[in-house]
Structures are given as C-alpha cells and as structure tokens.
CSV table of N, CA and C in Angstrom, one decimal:
chain,number,residue,atom,x,y,z
A,811,MET,N,-140.3,-103.9,32.7
A,811,MET,CA,-141.1,-102.8,32.3
A,811,MET,C,-141.3,-101.9,33.6
A,812,ASN,N,-141.1,-100.6,33.4
A,812,ASN,CA,-141.2,-99.8,34.6
A,812,ASN,C,-142.6,-99.5,35.0
A,813,ALA,N,-142.8,-99.0,36.2
A,813,ALA,CA,-144.2,-98.8,36.7
A,813,ALA,C,-145.0,-97.8,35.9
A,814,ARG,N,-144.4,-96.8,35.4
A,814,ARG,CA,-145.1,-95.8,34.5
A,814,ARG,C,-145.6,-96.4,33.3
A,815,ALA,N,-144.8,-97.2,32.6
A,815,ALA,CA,-145.2,-97.9,31.3
A,815,ALA,C,-146.3,-98.8,31.6
A,816,ARG,N,-146.2,-99.6,32.8
A,816,ARG,CA,-147.3,-100.5,33.1
A,816,ARG,C,-148.6,-99.8,33.4
A,817,THR,N,-148.5,-98.7,34.1
A,817,THR,CA,-149.7,-97.9,34.4
A,817,THR,C,-150.3,-97.3,33.1
A,818,ASP,N,-149.5,-96.8,32.3
A,818,ASP,CA,-149.9,-96.2,31.0
A,818,ASP,C,-150.6,-97.3,30.1
A,819,ARG,N,-150.0,-98.5,30.1
A,819,ARG,CA,-150.6,-99.6,29.3
A,819,ARG,C,-151.9,-100.0,29.9
A,820,GLN,N,-152.0,-100.0,31.2
A,820,GLN,CA,-153.3,-100.4,31.8
A,820,GLN,C,-154.4,-99.4,31.5
A,821,SER,N,-154.0,-98.1,31.5
A,821,SER,CA,-155.0,-97.1,31.2
A,821,SER,C,-155.3,-96.9,29.8
A,822,GLY,N,-154.5,-97.6,28.9
A,822,GLY,CA,-154.8,-97.5,27.5
A,822,GLY,C,-154.0,-96.4,26.8
A,823,GLU,N,-153.2,-95.7,27.6
A,823,GLU,CA,-152.4,-94.6,27.0
A,823,GLU,C,-151.0,-95.1,26.7
A,824,GLU,N,-150.4,-94.5,25.7
A,824,GLU,CA,-149.0,-94.9,25.4
A,824,GLU,C,-148.2,-94.0,26.2
A,825,GLY,N,-147.2,-94.5,26.9
A,825,GLY,CA,-146.3,-93.7,27.7
A,825,GLY,C,-145.0,-93.4,27.0
A,826,VAL,N,-144.7,-92.2,26.9
A,826,VAL,CA,-143.4,-91.8,26.3
A,826,VAL,C,-142.6,-91.0,27.4
A,827,ASP,N,-141.5,-91.4,27.7
A,827,ASP,CA,-140.7,-90.8,28.7
A,827,ASP,C,-140.3,-89.4,28.2
A,828,PRO,N,-140.5,-88.4,29.1
A,828,PRO,CA,-140.1,-87.0,28.7
A,828,PRO,C,-138.6,-87.0,28.3
A,829,GLY,N,-138.2,-86.3,27.3
A,829,GLY,CA,-136.8,-86.2,26.9
A,829,GLY,C,-136.3,-87.4,26.1
A,830,SER,N,-137.2,-88.4,25.9
A,830,SER,CA,-136.7,-89.6,25.2
A,830,SER,C,-136.6,-89.3,23.7
A,831,PRO,N,-135.8,-90.2,23.0
A,831,PRO,CA,-135.7,-90.0,21.5
A,831,PRO,C,-137.1,-90.0,20.8
A,832,GLN,N,-138.0,-90.9,21.4
A,832,GLN,CA,-139.3,-91.0,20.7
A,832,GLN,C,-140.1,-89.6,20.9
A,833,GLU,N,-140.0,-89.1,22.1
A,833,GLU,CA,-140.7,-87.8,22.4
A,833,GLU,C,-140.1,-86.7,21.5
A,834,GLU,N,-138.8,-86.7,21.4
A,834,GLU,CA,-138.1,-85.7,20.5
A,834,GLU,C,-138.6,-85.8,19.1
A,835,ALA,N,-138.7,-87.1,18.6
A,835,ALA,CA,-139.1,-87.3,17.2
A,835,ALA,C,-140.6,-86.9,17.0
A,836,GLU,N,-141.4,-87.1,18.0
A,836,GLU,CA,-142.8,-86.7,17.9
A,836,GLU,C,-142.9,-85.1,17.9
A,837,ARG,N,-142.0,-84.5,18.7
A,837,ARG,CA,-142.0,-83.0,18.7
A,837,ARG,C,-141.6,-82.5,17.4
A,838,ARG,N,-140.5,-83.1,16.8
A,838,ARG,CA,-140.1,-82.7,15.4
A,838,ARG,C,-141.1,-82.9,14.4
A,839,HIS,N,-141.8,-84.0,14.5
A,839,HIS,CA,-142.9,-84.3,13.6
A,839,HIS,C,-144.0,-83.3,13.6
A,840,GLU,N,-144.4,-82.9,14.8
A,840,GLU,CA,-145.4,-81.8,15.0
A,840,GLU,C,-144.9,-80.5,14.5
A,841,PHE,N,-143.6,-80.2,14.7
A,841,PHE,CA,-143.1,-78.9,14.1
A,841,PHE,C,-143.1,-79.0,12.6
A,842,ASN,N,-142.7,-80.1,12.0
A,842,ASN,CA,-142.7,-80.2,10.6
A,842,ASN,C,-144.1,-80.1,10.0
A,843,LYS,N,-145.1,-80.7,10.7
A,843,LYS,CA,-146.5,-80.6,10.2
A,843,LYS,C,-146.9,-79.2,10.2
A,844,SER,N,-146.5,-78.5,11.3
A,844,SER,CA,-146.9,-77.0,11.4
A,844,SER,C,-146.2,-76.2,10.3
A,845,ALA,N,-144.9,-76.5,10.1
A,845,ALA,CA,-144.2,-75.7,9.1
A,845,ALA,C,-144.8,-76.0,7.7
A,846,LEU,N,-145.1,-77.2,7.4
A,846,LEU,CA,-145.7,-77.6,6.1
A,846,LEU,C,-147.0,-76.9,5.9
A,847,LYS,N,-147.8,-76.9,7.0
A,847,LYS,CA,-149.1,-76.2,6.9
A,847,LYS,C,-148.9,-74.7,6.6
A,848,GLU,N,-148.0,-74.1,7.2
A,848,GLU,CA,-147.7,-72.7,6.9
A,848,GLU,C,-147.3,-72.4,5.5
A,849,ILE,N,-146.4,-73.3,5.0
A,849,ILE,CA,-146.0,-73.3,3.6
A,849,ILE,C,-147.2,-73.4,2.7
A,850,GLY,N,-148.1,-74.4,3.0
A,850,GLY,CA,-149.3,-74.6,2.2
A,850,GLY,C,-150.2,-73.3,2.2
A,851,ASP,N,-150.3,-72.7,3.4
A,851,ASP,CA,-151.1,-71.5,3.5
A,851,ASP,C,-150.5,-70.4,2.6
A,852,ARG,N,-149.2,-70.3,2.6
A,852,ARG,CA,-148.6,-69.2,1.7
A,852,ARG,C,-148.8,-69.6,0.2
A,853,LEU,N,-148.8,-70.8,-0.1
A,853,LEU,CA,-149.0,-71.2,-1.5
A,853,LEU,C,-150.5,-70.9,-1.9
A,854,VAL,N,-151.4,-71.1,-1.1
A,854,VAL,CA,-152.8,-70.7,-1.3
A,854,VAL,C,-152.9,-69.2,-1.5
A,855,LEU,N,-152.2,-68.5,-0.7
A,855,LEU,CA,-152.2,-67.0,-0.8
A,855,LEU,C,-151.6,-66.6,-2.2
A,856,ILE,N,-150.6,-67.2,-2.6
A,856,ILE,CA,-150.0,-66.9,-3.9
A,856,ILE,C,-150.9,-67.2,-5.1
A,857,ARG,N,-151.6,-68.4,-5.0
A,857,ARG,CA,-152.5,-68.8,-6.0
A,857,ARG,C,-153.7,-67.9,-6.1
A,858,GLY,N,-154.1,-67.3,-5.0
A,858,GLY,CA,-155.2,-66.4,-4.9
A,858,GLY,C,-156.5,-67.0,-5.5
A,859,GLU,N,-157.2,-66.3,-6.4
A,859,GLU,CA,-158.4,-66.8,-7.0
A,859,GLU,C,-158.3,-67.7,-8.1
A,860,ALA,N,-157.0,-68.0,-8.5
A,860,ALA,CA,-156.8,-68.9,-9.7
A,860,ALA,C,-157.3,-70.3,-9.4
A,861,ASN,N,-157.7,-71.0,-10.4
A,861,ASN,CA,-158.1,-72.4,-10.3
A,861,ASN,C,-156.9,-73.2,-10.0
A,862,ARG,N,-157.0,-74.2,-9.1
A,862,ARG,CA,-155.8,-75.0,-8.7
A,862,ARG,C,-155.3,-75.7,-9.9
A,863,GLU,N,-156.1,-76.3,-10.8
A,863,GLU,CA,-155.6,-77.1,-11.9
A,863,GLU,C,-154.8,-76.2,-12.9
A,864,GLU,N,-155.4,-75.0,-13.2
A,864,GLU,CA,-154.7,-74.1,-14.1
A,864,GLU,C,-153.4,-73.6,-13.5
A,865,PHE,N,-153.4,-73.3,-12.2
A,865,PHE,CA,-152.2,-72.8,-11.5
A,865,PHE,C,-151.1,-73.9,-11.5
A,866,ALA,N,-151.5,-75.1,-11.2
A,866,ALA,CA,-150.6,-76.2,-11.2
A,866,ALA,C,-149.9,-76.4,-12.6
A,867,ARG,N,-150.8,-76.3,-13.6
A,867,ARG,CA,-150.2,-76.5,-15.0
A,867,ARG,C,-149.2,-75.3,-15.3
A,868,TYR,N,-149.6,-74.1,-14.8
A,868,TYR,CA,-148.8,-73.0,-15.0
A,868,TYR,C,-147.4,-73.2,-14.4
A,869,LEU,N,-147.4,-73.9,-13.2
A,869,LEU,CA,-146.1,-74.2,-12.5
A,869,LEU,C,-145.4,-75.5,-13.1
A,870,GLY,N,-146.1,-76.2,-13.9
A,870,GLY,CA,-145.5,-77.5,-14.5
A,870,GLY,C,-145.7,-78.7,-13.6
A,871,ILE,N,-146.7,-78.7,-12.7
A,871,ILE,CA,-146.9,-79.8,-11.8
A,871,ILE,C,-148.3,-80.3,-11.9
A,872,HIS,N,-148.6,-81.5,-11.3
A,872,HIS,CA,-149.9,-82.0,-11.4
A,872,HIS,C,-150.8,-81.3,-10.3
A,873,PRO,N,-152.1,-81.1,-10.6
A,873,PRO,CA,-152.9,-80.4,-9.6
A,873,PRO,C,-153.0,-81.1,-8.2
A,874,GLU,N,-152.9,-82.5,-8.2
A,874,GLU,CA,-152.9,-83.2,-7.0
A,874,GLU,C,-151.7,-82.9,-6.2
A,875,THR,N,-150.5,-82.7,-6.8
A,875,THR,CA,-149.3,-82.3,-6.2
A,875,THR,C,-149.4,-81.0,-5.5
A,876,LEU,N,-150.0,-80.0,-6.3
A,876,LEU,CA,-150.2,-78.7,-5.7
A,876,LEU,C,-151.2,-78.8,-4.5
A,877,GLY,N,-152.2,-79.6,-4.6
A,877,GLY,CA,-153.1,-79.8,-3.5
A,877,GLY,C,-152.4,-80.4,-2.3
A,878,ARG,N,-151.5,-81.3,-2.4
A,878,ARG,CA,-150.7,-81.8,-1.3
A,878,ARG,C,-149.9,-80.7,-0.7
A,879,TYR,N,-149.3,-79.9,-1.5
A,879,TYR,CA,-148.5,-78.8,-1.0
A,879,TYR,C,-149.4,-77.8,-0.2
A,880,GLU,N,-150.5,-77.5,-0.7
A,880,GLU,CA,-151.4,-76.5,-0.1
A,880,GLU,C,-152.0,-77.1,1.2
A,881,ARG,N,-152.2,-78.4,1.3
A,881,ARG,CA,-152.7,-79.0,2.5
A,881,ARG,C,-151.7,-79.3,3.6
A,882,GLY,N,-150.4,-79.0,3.2
A,882,GLY,CA,-149.3,-79.2,4.2
A,882,GLY,C,-148.9,-80.6,4.3
A,883,LEU,N,-149.2,-81.4,3.3
A,883,LEU,CA,-148.8,-82.8,3.4
A,883,LEU,C,-147.4,-83.1,2.8
A,884,ARG,N,-146.9,-82.1,2.0
A,884,ARG,CA,-145.6,-82.3,1.4
A,884,ARG,C,-145.0,-80.9,1.1
A,885,ALA,N,-143.7,-80.8,1.1
A,885,ALA,CA,-143.1,-79.5,0.8
A,885,ALA,C,-142.8,-79.4,-0.6
A,886,PRO,N,-142.9,-78.2,-1.2
A,886,PRO,CA,-142.6,-78.0,-2.6
A,886,PRO,C,-141.1,-78.2,-2.9
A,887,ASP,N,-140.8,-78.8,-4.0
A,887,ASP,CA,-139.4,-79.0,-4.3
A,887,ASP,C,-138.8,-77.8,-5.0
A,888,ALA,N,-137.5,-77.8,-5.2
A,888,ALA,CA,-136.8,-76.7,-5.7
A,888,ALA,C,-137.3,-76.2,-7.1
A,889,SER,N,-137.7,-77.1,-7.9
A,889,SER,CA,-138.2,-76.7,-9.2
A,889,SER,C,-139.5,-75.9,-9.1
A,890,VAL,N,-140.4,-76.2,-8.1
A,890,VAL,CA,-141.6,-75.4,-7.9
A,890,VAL,C,-141.2,-74.1,-7.4
A,891,LEU,N,-140.3,-74.0,-6.4
A,891,LEU,CA,-139.9,-72.7,-5.9
A,891,LEU,C,-139.3,-71.8,-7.0
A,892,LEU,N,-138.5,-72.4,-7.9
A,892,LEU,CA,-137.9,-71.7,-9.0
A,892,LEU,C,-139.0,-71.2,-10.0
A,893,ALA,N,-140.0,-72.1,-10.2
A,893,ALA,CA,-141.1,-71.7,-11.1
A,893,ALA,C,-141.9,-70.5,-10.5
A,894,LEU,N,-142.2,-70.6,-9.2
A,894,LEU,CA,-142.9,-69.5,-8.5
A,894,LEU,C,-142.1,-68.2,-8.6
A,895,ASN,N,-140.8,-68.3,-8.5
A,895,ASN,CA,-139.9,-67.1,-8.6
A,895,ASN,C,-139.9,-66.6,-10.0
A,896,ALA,N,-139.8,-67.5,-11.0
A,896,ALA,CA,-139.7,-67.0,-12.4
A,896,ALA,C,-141.1,-66.5,-12.9
A,897,VAL,N,-142.2,-67.1,-12.6
A,897,VAL,CA,-143.4,-66.6,-13.2
A,897,VAL,C,-144.2,-65.7,-12.3
A,898,GLU,N,-144.0,-65.8,-11.0
A,898,GLU,CA,-144.8,-64.9,-10.1
A,898,GLU,C,-143.9,-63.9,-9.3
A,899,ARG,N,-142.6,-64.0,-9.5
A,899,ARG,CA,-141.7,-63.1,-8.8
A,899,ARG,C,-141.8,-63.3,-7.3
A,900,VAL,N,-142.0,-64.5,-6.8
A,900,VAL,CA,-142.2,-64.8,-5.4
A,900,VAL,C,-140.8,-65.3,-4.8
A,901,ASP,N,-140.5,-64.7,-3.7
A,901,ASP,CA,-139.2,-65.0,-3.0
A,901,ASP,C,-139.3,-66.4,-2.4
A,902,PRO,N,-138.4,-67.4,-2.8
A,902,PRO,CA,-138.5,-68.7,-2.3
A,902,PRO,C,-138.3,-68.8,-0.8
A,903,LEU,N,-137.5,-67.9,-0.2
A,903,LEU,CA,-137.3,-67.9,1.2
A,903,LEU,C,-138.7,-67.5,1.9
A,904,TRP,N,-139.4,-66.6,1.3
A,904,TRP,CA,-140.7,-66.3,1.9
A,904,TRP,C,-141.7,-67.5,1.9
A,905,VAL,N,-141.7,-68.2,0.8
A,905,VAL,CA,-142.5,-69.4,0.7
A,905,VAL,C,-142.2,-70.4,1.8
A,906,LEU,N,-140.9,-70.6,2.0
A,906,LEU,CA,-140.5,-71.6,3.0
A,906,LEU,C,-140.5,-71.2,4.5
A,907,THR,N,-140.3,-69.9,4.7
A,907,THR,CA,-140.2,-69.4,6.1
A,907,THR,C,-141.1,-68.3,6.5
A,908,GLY,N,-141.6,-67.6,5.5
A,908,GLY,CA,-142.4,-66.4,5.8
A,908,GLY,C,-141.6,-65.1,6.0
A,909,GLU,N,-140.3,-65.3,5.9
A,909,GLU,CA,-139.3,-64.2,6.1
A,909,GLU,C,-139.2,-63.4,4.8
A,910,ARG,N,-138.9,-62.1,4.9
A,910,ARG,CA,-138.7,-61.2,3.8
A,910,ARG,C,-140.1,-60.9,3.2
A,911,GLN,N,-140.1,-60.2,2.0
A,911,GLN,CA,-141.3,-59.9,1.3
A,911,GLN,C,-141.7,-61.0,0.4
A,912,MET,N,-143.0,-61.1,0.2
A,912,MET,CA,-143.6,-62.2,-0.6
A,912,MET,C,-143.0,-62.1,-2.1
A,913,ARG,N,-143.2,-60.9,-2.6
A,913,ARG,CA,-142.7,-60.7,-4.0
A,913,ARG,C,-141.4,-60.0,-4.0
A,914,ILE,N,-140.6,-60.3,-5.0
A,914,ILE,CA,-139.3,-59.7,-5.2
A,914,ILE,C,-139.6,-58.4,-6.0
A,915,SER,N,-139.1,-57.3,-5.4
A,915,SER,CA,-139.6,-56.0,-5.9
A,915,SER,C,-139.1,-55.7,-7.4
A,916,SER,N,-138.0,-56.0,-7.7
A,916,SER,CA,-137.5,-55.7,-9.1
A,916,SER,C,-137.9,-56.7,-10.1
A,917,PRO,N,-138.8,-56.3,-11.1
A,917,PRO,CA,-139.2,-57.2,-12.1
A,917,PRO,C,-138.1,-57.7,-13.0
A,918,GLU,N,-137.1,-57.0,-13.1
A,918,GLU,CA,-136.0,-57.3,-14.0
A,918,GLU,C,-134.7,-57.3,-13.2
A,919,PRO,N,-133.8,-58.3,-13.4
A,919,PRO,CA,-132.5,-58.2,-12.7
A,919,PRO,C,-131.7,-57.0,-13.2
A,920,ALA,N,-131.0,-56.4,-12.3
A,920,ALA,CA,-130.2,-55.2,-12.7
A,920,ALA,C,-129.0,-55.7,-13.5
A,921,LEU,N,-128.6,-54.9,-14.5
A,921,LEU,CA,-127.5,-55.3,-15.3
A,921,LEU,C,-126.2,-55.0,-14.5
A,922,PRO,N,-125.3,-55.9,-14.7
A,922,PRO,CA,-124.0,-55.7,-13.9
A,922,PRO,C,-123.2,-54.5,-14.5
A,923,ASP,N,-122.4,-54.0,-13.6
A,923,ASP,CA,-121.5,-52.9,-14.0
A,923,ASP,C,-120.3,-53.6,-14.7
A,924,THR,N,-120.3,-53.5,-16.0
A,924,THR,CA,-119.3,-54.2,-16.8
A,924,THR,C,-117.8,-53.9,-16.4
A,925,GLU,N,-117.6,-52.6,-16.0
A,925,GLU,CA,-116.2,-52.2,-15.6
A,925,GLU,C,-115.8,-53.0,-14.3
A,926,LEU,N,-116.8,-53.0,-13.4
A,926,LEU,CA,-116.5,-53.7,-12.1
A,926,LEU,C,-116.3,-55.2,-12.4
A,927,MET,N,-117.1,-55.8,-13.2
A,927,MET,CA,-117.0,-57.2,-13.5
A,927,MET,C,-115.7,-57.5,-14.2
A,928,GLU,N,-115.2,-56.6,-15.1
A,928,GLU,CA,-113.9,-56.8,-15.7
A,928,GLU,C,-112.8,-56.9,-14.7
A,929,VAL,N,-112.8,-55.9,-13.7
A,929,VAL,CA,-111.8,-55.9,-12.7
A,929,VAL,C,-111.9,-57.2,-11.8
A,930,VAL,N,-113.1,-57.6,-11.5
A,930,VAL,CA,-113.3,-58.8,-10.7
A,930,VAL,C,-112.7,-60.0,-11.5
A,931,LEU,N,-113.0,-60.2,-12.7
A,931,LEU,CA,-112.4,-61.3,-13.5
A,931,LEU,C,-110.9,-61.2,-13.6
A,932,GLU,N,-110.4,-60.0,-13.9
A,932,GLU,CA,-108.9,-59.9,-14.0
A,932,GLU,C,-108.3,-60.3,-12.6
A,933,ARG,N,-108.9,-59.9,-11.5
A,933,ARG,CA,-108.3,-60.2,-10.2
A,933,ARG,C,-108.3,-61.7,-9.9
A,934,ILE,N,-109.4,-62.3,-10.3
A,934,ILE,CA,-109.5,-63.8,-10.1
A,934,ILE,C,-108.4,-64.5,-11.0
A,935,GLU,N,-108.3,-64.1,-12.2
A,935,GLU,CA,-107.3,-64.7,-13.1
A,935,GLU,C,-105.9,-64.4,-12.5
A,936,ALA,N,-105.6,-63.2,-12.1
A,936,ALA,CA,-104.3,-62.9,-11.6
A,936,ALA,C,-104.0,-63.7,-10.3
A,937,PHE,N,-105.0,-63.8,-9.4
A,937,PHE,CA,-104.8,-64.6,-8.2
A,937,PHE,C,-104.6,-66.1,-8.5
A,938,CYS,N,-105.3,-66.6,-9.4
A,938,CYS,CA,-105.2,-68.0,-9.8
A,938,CYS,C,-103.8,-68.3,-10.4
A,939,LYS,N,-103.3,-67.3,-11.2
A,939,LYS,CA,-102.0,-67.5,-11.8
A,939,LYS,C,-100.9,-67.4,-10.8
A,940,LYS,N,-101.0,-66.4,-9.9
A,940,LYS,CA,-100.0,-66.2,-8.8
A,940,LYS,C,-100.0,-67.4,-7.9
A,941,GLU,N,-101.1,-67.9,-7.5
A,941,GLU,CA,-101.2,-69.1,-6.6
A,941,GLU,C,-101.0,-70.4,-7.3
A,942,ARG,N,-100.9,-70.4,-8.7
A,942,ARG,CA,-100.8,-71.6,-9.5
A,942,ARG,C,-102.0,-72.5,-9.3
A,943,LEU,N,-103.2,-71.9,-9.3
A,943,LEU,CA,-104.4,-72.6,-9.1
A,943,LEU,C,-105.1,-72.9,-10.4
A,944,THR,N,-105.6,-74.1,-10.6
A,944,THR,CA,-106.4,-74.4,-11.7
A,944,THR,C,-107.9,-74.5,-11.2
A,945,VAL,N,-108.7,-73.5,-11.6
A,945,VAL,CA,-110.1,-73.5,-11.1
A,945,VAL,C,-111.0,-73.7,-12.3
A,946,PRO,N,-111.9,-74.7,-12.2
A,946,PRO,CA,-112.8,-75.0,-13.4
A,946,PRO,C,-113.6,-73.7,-13.6
A,947,PRO,N,-114.0,-73.5,-14.9
A,947,PRO,CA,-114.8,-72.3,-15.3
A,947,PRO,C,-116.0,-72.1,-14.5
A,948,LYS,N,-116.8,-73.2,-14.2
A,948,LYS,CA,-118.0,-73.1,-13.4
A,948,LYS,C,-117.7,-72.5,-12.0
A,949,ARG,N,-116.7,-73.0,-11.4
A,949,ARG,CA,-116.3,-72.5,-10.0
A,949,ARG,C,-115.8,-71.1,-10.1
A,950,LYS,N,-115.1,-70.7,-11.2
A,950,LYS,CA,-114.6,-69.4,-11.4
A,950,LYS,C,-115.8,-68.4,-11.5
A,951,ALA,N,-116.8,-68.9,-12.3
A,951,ALA,CA,-118.0,-68.0,-12.5
A,951,ALA,C,-118.7,-67.8,-11.2
A,952,LYS,N,-118.8,-68.8,-10.3
A,952,LYS,CA,-119.5,-68.7,-9.0
A,952,LYS,C,-118.7,-67.7,-8.2
A,953,LEU,N,-117.4,-67.9,-8.2
A,953,LEU,CA,-116.5,-67.0,-7.4
A,953,LEU,C,-116.7,-65.5,-7.9
A,954,ALA,N,-116.7,-65.4,-9.2
A,954,ALA,CA,-116.9,-64.0,-9.8
A,954,ALA,C,-118.2,-63.4,-9.4
A,955,VAL,N,-119.3,-64.1,-9.4
A,955,VAL,CA,-120.6,-63.6,-9.0
A,955,VAL,C,-120.5,-63.2,-7.5
A,956,LEU,N,-120.0,-64.1,-6.7
A,956,LEU,CA,-119.9,-63.8,-5.2
A,956,LEU,C,-119.1,-62.6,-5.0
A,957,LEU,N,-118.0,-62.5,-5.6
A,957,LEU,CA,-117.1,-61.4,-5.4
A,957,LEU,C,-117.7,-60.1,-5.9
A,958,TYR,N,-118.3,-60.2,-7.1
A,958,TYR,CA,-119.0,-59.0,-7.6
A,958,TYR,C,-120.1,-58.5,-6.7
A,959,GLU,N,-120.9,-59.4,-6.2
A,959,GLU,CA,-122.0,-59.0,-5.3
A,959,GLU,C,-121.4,-58.5,-4.0
A,960,HIS,N,-120.3,-59.0,-3.5
A,960,HIS,CA,-119.7,-58.6,-2.3
A,960,HIS,C,-119.2,-57.1,-2.5
A,961,ILE,N,-118.6,-56.8,-3.6
A,961,ILE,CA,-118.1,-55.5,-3.8
A,961,ILE,C,-119.3,-54.5,-4.1
A,962,ALA,N,-120.2,-54.9,-4.9
A,962,ALA,CA,-121.3,-54.1,-5.3
A,962,ALA,C,-122.2,-53.7,-4.1
A,963,ALA,N,-122.4,-54.7,-3.2
A,963,ALA,CA,-123.2,-54.5,-2.0
A,963,ALA,C,-122.5,-53.4,-1.1
A,964,ARG,N,-121.3,-53.2,-1.2
A,964,ARG,CA,-120.6,-52.2,-0.4
A,964,ARG,C,-120.4,-50.9,-1.2
A,965,GLY,N,-121.1,-50.8,-2.3
A,965,GLY,CA,-121.0,-49.6,-3.1
A,965,GLY,C,-119.7,-49.5,-3.8
A,966,GLY,N,-119.1,-50.6,-4.0
A,966,GLY,CA,-117.7,-50.7,-4.6
A,966,GLY,C,-117.7,-50.1,-6.0
A,967,LYS,N,-116.6,-49.5,-6.2
A,967,LYS,CA,-116.2,-49.0,-7.6
A,967,LYS,C,-115.0,-49.9,-8.0
A,968,PRO,N,-114.7,-49.9,-9.2
A,968,PRO,CA,-113.5,-50.7,-9.7
A,968,PRO,C,-112.2,-50.4,-8.9
A,969,ALA,N,-112.0,-49.1,-8.5
A,969,ALA,CA,-110.8,-48.7,-7.8
A,969,ALA,C,-110.7,-49.5,-6.4
A,970,SER,N,-111.9,-49.8,-5.8
A,970,SER,CA,-111.9,-50.5,-4.5
A,970,SER,C,-111.9,-52.0,-4.6
A,971,ALA,N,-112.0,-52.5,-5.8
A,971,ALA,CA,-112.2,-53.9,-6.1
A,971,ALA,C,-111.0,-54.7,-5.5
A,972,GLU,N,-109.8,-54.2,-5.7
A,972,GLU,CA,-108.6,-55.0,-5.3
A,972,GLU,C,-108.6,-55.2,-3.8
A,973,GLU,N,-108.8,-54.1,-3.0
A,973,GLU,CA,-108.8,-54.3,-1.6
A,973,GLU,C,-110.0,-55.2,-1.1
A,974,SER,N,-111.1,-55.0,-1.7
A,974,SER,CA,-112.3,-55.9,-1.4
A,974,SER,C,-112.0,-57.3,-1.8
A,975,PHE,N,-111.3,-57.5,-2.9
A,975,PHE,CA,-110.9,-58.9,-3.3
A,975,PHE,C,-110.1,-59.5,-2.3
A,976,ARG,N,-109.1,-58.8,-1.8
A,976,ARG,CA,-108.2,-59.4,-0.8
A,976,ARG,C,-108.9,-59.8,0.5
A,977,ARG,N,-109.8,-58.9,1.0
A,977,ARG,CA,-110.5,-59.2,2.2
A,977,ARG,C,-111.5,-60.3,1.9
A,978,PHE,N,-112.1,-60.4,0.8
A,978,PHE,CA,-113.1,-61.4,0.5
A,978,PHE,C,-112.4,-62.8,0.4
A,979,LEU,N,-111.2,-62.9,-0.2
A,979,LEU,CA,-110.5,-64.1,-0.3
A,979,LEU,C,-109.9,-64.5,1.1
A,980,ASP,N,-109.5,-63.6,1.9
A,980,ASP,CA,-109.1,-63.9,3.2
A,980,ASP,C,-110.2,-64.5,4.0
A,981,ALA,N,-111.4,-64.0,3.8
A,981,ALA,CA,-112.5,-64.6,4.5
A,981,ALA,C,-112.9,-66.0,4.0
A,982,LEU,N,-112.7,-66.2,2.7
A,982,LEU,CA,-113.0,-67.5,2.1
A,982,LEU,C,-111.9,-68.6,2.5
A,983,LEU,N,-110.7,-68.1,2.5
A,983,LEU,CA,-109.6,-69.1,2.7
A,983,LEU,C,-109.1,-69.3,4.1
C-alpha cells in the first residue's frame, strides 16, 4: 500500500490516483449524470403545464418512467424520442444534446420531387446492373433516400442527378 493510500485511509477519505481508471470512470459518471439531468430538464420543458400522467400516456409510457427521465435517472429510449417527434414535432437531437431547434419547423414532410426520384431509382438500378450487384430492396430504398437527399440538398435537378450520383457513390465506396 502506498503512503498516499495509507494516509487517505487513516483520514477516512478514499484515495483515487489522478488519471487512474477509477478516476476516469468517476468523471464519466458525473458527466453522464449531468447530461441525463439536462435531458430531463428538456423533457420537463416539452411537457410544459401538462399533467405527467397524461403526458406519459400520450407518449405510451408509464408515468414513473417519465418521472425517471425528467429527474435525470434514465435516458429516454428511441421509441420515446420517436413519439415526441411524431406527436410534438420535437427534434430528437435537441432532446439529447440541446443542439438545433426544439421543434421541427415543418409540420408536414415535403413531398419528394417524383421526377428526381425516378432518375435516382433508374441510376441505382443501372449501377447495380452494370456492377452485377444484388442489393436487397430495403438497402436500395435507403440508398435511394440518401442519394435523393444528397442531390436535393444541393438544389439538384434531374439533369444533374447523374453527376451527383457518381460523386455520391465515389464517396460511399
């Protein structure tokens, strides 16, 4: 036993060496407690004046579970974040980090540009055929959404889809 540990034990204090794995774990634990408390505070803000029991039912969870979330004892799971997004238009990233705006501004999702989506789907099919790839429909759908968003975010029109598609796949592969 080293002299510091002996002195700490004699004084009744637990000694933790600076930089030790135990100190690092304690620091992470304090950070997690702080982050959970901030999440809880944001959930209280979302609930506003609503009764905890009614709001919990509205989200499909038990009131005690909502209470644990609000007190910072537990983090909300994905289903709660999705429910908050669906019924309150709350951004899940805001709930977890405080980043971005609390509410998602558009109450309805924008309808996709069908002409652009057609081009995207045709390009994916052509690419898969050319490369002799068999891609399950679910993965194709995800790729289509990602590519569509990539092109649309850059103000893309169907004419620019082919070039964007090439750059997008180059970045992915």
